[in-house]
XYZ file of N, CA and C in Angstrom:
300
model
N 12.598 -1.187 -5.891
C 11.737 -0.547 -4.918
C 12.379 -0.470 -3.542
N 13.591 -0.922 -3.398
C 14.233 -0.918 -2.080
C 14.334 0.487 -1.521
N 14.680 1.440 -2.370
C 14.765 2.817 -1.895
C 13.393 3.338 -1.508
N 12.361 2.910 -2.226
C 11.007 3.353 -1.917
C 10.557 2.819 -0.561
N 10.839 1.562 -0.286
C 10.477 0.989 1.010
C 11.269 1.660 2.116
N 12.524 2.006 1.835
C 13.344 2.711 2.819
C 12.781 4.073 3.143
N 12.262 4.760 2.132
C 11.662 6.077 2.364
C 10.418 5.948 3.239
N 9.661 4.908 3.039
C 8.473 4.685 3.865
C 8.878 4.384 5.304
N 9.911 3.581 5.486
C 10.419 3.321 6.840
C 10.892 4.612 7.501
N 11.492 5.502 6.727
C 11.938 6.789 7.263
C 10.749 7.611 7.737
N 9.676 7.608 6.969
C 8.459 8.323 7.360
C 7.885 7.740 8.650
N 7.856 6.430 8.739
C 7.348 5.782 9.951
C 8.238 6.094 11.153
N 9.540 6.095 10.936
C 10.470 6.403 12.028
C 10.279 7.829 12.516
N 10.030 8.751 11.590
C 9.793 10.144 11.984
C 8.520 10.256 12.818
N 7.505 9.496 12.449
C 6.248 9.533 13.204
C 6.402 8.892 14.579
N 7.223 7.855 14.667
C 7.382 7.127 15.929
C 8.377 7.784 16.871
N 9.215 8.651 16.329
C 10.228 9.273 17.181
C 11.201 8.230 17.697
N 11.505 8.286 18.970
C 12.471 7.362 19.576
C 11.810 6.120 20.174
N 10.605 5.839 19.767
C 9.855 4.719 20.339
C 9.839 3.536 19.362
N 10.713 2.549 19.551
C 10.764 1.422 18.620
C 9.485 0.579 18.620
N 8.799 0.532 19.741
C 7.541 -0.222 19.793
C 6.476 0.449 18.934
N 6.425 1.777 18.986
C 5.472 2.510 18.158
C 5.811 2.340 16.681
N 7.102 2.394 16.352
C 7.531 2.174 14.972
C 7.048 0.808 14.483
N 7.273 -0.222 15.280
C 6.855 -1.576 14.900
C 5.340 -1.664 14.754
N 4.620 -0.995 15.643
C 3.158 -1.005 15.582
C 2.652 -0.295 14.328
N 3.229 0.858 14.002
C 2.837 1.593 12.794
C 3.142 0.779 11.539
N 4.297 0.167 11.521
C 4.709 -0.635 10.365
C 3.757 -1.823 10.188
N 3.429 -2.485 11.284
C 2.513 -3.629 11.225
C 1.116 -3.195 10.773
N 0.657 -2.042 11.254
C -0.660 -1.533 10.854
C -0.684 -1.210 9.366
N 0.402 -0.618 8.867
C 0.490 -0.307 7.441
C 0.444 -1.598 6.625
N 1.240 -2.576 7.005
C 1.287 -3.846 6.272
C -0.078 -4.537 6.299
N -0.721 -4.544 7.451
C -2.043 -5.175 7.569
C -3.068 -4.484 6.672
N -3.074 -3.170 6.685
C -4.033 -2.424 5.875
C -3.741 -2.594 4.385
N -2.474 -2.544 4.017
C -2.103 -2.729 2.617
C -2.498 -4.126 2.144
N -2.265 -5.122 2.961
C -2.656 -6.496 2.629
C -4.162 -6.589 2.400
N -4.927 -5.954 3.262
C -6.391 -5.975 3.151
C -6.850 -5.314 1.849
N -6.270 -4.174 1.507
C -6.701 -3.465 0.301
C -6.311 -4.223 -0.964
N -5.141 -4.832 -0.964
C -4.745 -5.638 -2.123
C -5.693 -6.823 -2.277
N -6.071 -7.434 -1.174
C -7.022 -8.544 -1.219
C -8.361 -8.084 -1.787
N -8.824 -6.914 -1.367
C -10.087 -6.386 -1.900
C -9.985 -6.127 -3.396
N -8.858 -5.590 -3.839
C -8.666 -5.380 -5.276
C -8.664 -6.719 -6.010
N -7.986 -7.678 -5.455
C -7.882 -9.000 -6.079
C -9.267 -9.643 -6.245
N -10.157 -9.403 -5.291
C -11.490 -10.019 -5.326
C -12.539 -9.169 -6.034
N -12.226 -7.912 -6.345
C -13.206 -7.008 -6.965
C -13.555 -7.491 -8.370
N -14.833 -7.545 -8.653
C -15.298 -7.972 -9.972
C -16.136 -6.899 -10.665
N -16.418 -5.831 -9.974
C -17.187 -4.760 -10.607
C -16.436 -3.444 -10.428
N -16.792 -2.475 -11.251
C -16.126 -1.173 -11.205
C -16.211 -0.535 -9.831
N -17.374 -0.619 -9.205
C -17.574 0.037 -7.915
C -16.649 -0.497 -6.839
N -16.585 -1.816 -6.716
C -15.718 -2.413 -5.695
C -14.245 -2.124 -5.971
N -13.868 -2.192 -7.236
C -12.480 -1.909 -7.621
C -12.120 -0.461 -7.274
N -13.002 0.467 -7.620
C -12.742 1.884 -7.356
C -12.647 2.173 -5.858
N -13.533 1.586 -5.078
C -13.505 1.803 -3.623
C -12.199 1.279 -3.038
N -11.802 0.075 -3.428
C -10.557 -0.499 -2.906
C -9.351 0.326 -3.342
N -9.348 0.788 -4.588
C -8.227 1.600 -5.078
C -8.165 2.948 -4.356
N -9.317 3.545 -4.081
C -9.326 4.820 -3.345
C -8.868 4.624 -1.901
N -9.258 3.539 -1.284
C -8.788 3.245 0.079
C -7.275 3.047 0.080
N -6.791 2.362 -0.932
C -5.356 2.145 -1.068
C -4.628 3.476 -1.243
N -5.191 4.335 -2.057
C -4.580 5.655 -2.268
C -4.594 6.465 -0.970
N -5.676 6.388 -0.221
C -5.744 7.088 1.061
C -4.715 6.571 2.053
N -4.545 5.259 2.099
C -3.525 4.664 2.965
C -2.145 5.168 2.567
N -1.865 5.130 1.278
C -0.560 5.579 0.788
C -0.325 7.049 1.106
N -1.351 7.866 0.927
C -1.211 9.299 1.199
C -0.990 9.564 2.681
N -1.642 8.796 3.535
C -1.492 9.031 4.972
C -0.083 8.712 5.457
N 0.634 7.862 4.719
C 2.011 7.523 5.075
C 3.022 8.173 4.127
N 2.548 9.060 3.256
C 3.403 9.759 2.287
C 4.210 8.773 1.443
N 3.577 7.697 1.026
C 4.231 6.657 0.225
C 3.967 6.934 -1.255
N 4.773 7.817 -1.834
C 4.561 8.252 -3.218
C 4.497 7.099 -4.224
N 5.401 6.119 -4.165
C 5.304 5.024 -5.141
C 3.986 4.259 -5.031
N 3.493 4.123 -3.818
C 2.223 3.430 -3.615
C 1.053 4.291 -4.094
N 1.156 5.597 -3.936
C 0.130 6.499 -4.474
C 0.050 6.328 -5.987
N 1.207 6.264 -6.641
C 1.233 6.082 -8.098
C 0.596 4.749 -8.498
N 0.900 3.698 -7.755
C 0.285 2.400 -8.051
C -1.228 2.445 -7.849
N -1.678 3.127 -6.813
C -3.116 3.257 -6.569
C -3.784 4.035 -7.697
N -3.119 5.076 -8.189
C -3.682 5.841 -9.310
C -3.755 4.981 -10.566
N -2.750 4.140 -10.774
C -2.797 3.217 -11.911
C -3.969 2.250 -11.766
N -4.208 1.806 -10.548
C -5.350 0.919 -10.309
C -6.660 1.636 -10.622
N -6.752 2.900 -10.216
C -7.969 3.669 -10.489
C -8.218 3.814 -11.985
N -7.146 3.866 -12.761
C -7.265 4.049 -14.207
C -7.428 2.738 -14.974
N -7.340 1.615 -14.282
C -7.395 0.330 -14.976
C -8.728 -0.377 -14.733
N -8.909 -1.449 -15.472
C -10.141 -2.237 -15.363
C -10.105 -3.108 -14.112
N -11.275 -3.394 -13.547
C -11.327 -4.278 -12.377
C -10.636 -5.613 -12.653
N -9.834 -6.034 -11.690
C -9.152 -7.310 -11.805
C -7.885 -7.292 -12.631
N -7.421 -6.109 -13.023
C -6.209 -6.006 -13.845
C -5.041 -6.694 -13.128
N -4.585 -7.838 -13.655
C -3.575 -8.616 -12.935
C -2.220 -7.926 -12.802
N -1.838 -7.106 -13.766
C -0.523 -6.463 -13.671
C -0.469 -5.472 -12.510
N -1.559 -4.784 -12.252
C -1.612 -3.845 -11.123
C -1.538 -4.618 -9.807
N -2.308 -5.677 -9.714
C -2.315 -6.476 -8.484
C -0.923 -7.053 -8.229
N -0.249 -7.523 -9.274
C 1.108 -8.066 -9.113
C 2.085 -6.995 -8.636
N 1.994 -5.791 -9.196
C 2.904 -4.711 -8.771
C 2.636 -4.306 -7.331
N 1.380 -4.249 -6.955
C 1.043 -3.930 -5.562
C 1.546 -5.022 -4.623
N 1.363 -6.266 -5.016
C 1.854 -7.374 -4.196
C 3.376 -7.324 -4.094
N 4.039 -6.942 -5.180
C 5.494 -6.800 -5.150
C 5.935 -5.725 -4.176
N 5.208 -4.599 -4.159
C 5.514 -3.530 -3.207
C 5.359 -4.046 -1.783
N 4.251 -4.727 -1.523
C 3.997 -5.274 -0.187
C 5.067 -6.290 0.207
N 5.396 -7.192 -0.701
C 6.399 -8.216 -0.397
C 7.743 -7.589 -0.056
N 8.126 -6.587 -0.826
C 9.410 -5.937 -0.557
C 9.390 -5.196 0.771
N 8.303 -4.480 1.027
C 8.224 -3.706 2.262
C 8.182 -4.612 3.487
N 7.454 -5.713 3.371
C 7.310 -6.601 4.528
C 8.454 -7.601 4.640
N 9.351 -7.596 3.662
C 10.517 -8.466 3.729
C 10.269 -9.881 3.264
N 9.208 -10.092 2.499
C 8.906 -11.446 1.983
C 9.644 -11.704 0.696
């Protein structure tokens, strides 16, 4: 996923232009929002909560043109609430992007 995270950084850099502070702020906002949505998915126990969290995740991914994350969100939408493999893949994406 290294190339995927690099593509997302490229998108953020294009949005921030020559402003490194804005780039850092956008990157931090993305990481914070992604962390929140993964947490909501992790805690979802019913179809409704799972679907809402997955749709929010897909919206976040679309707003940053993060195609790999859009695909993961679509997989979440197609899976049962609490599906551990989806949550692990999303956490892996987050860990790689945030440098953990």
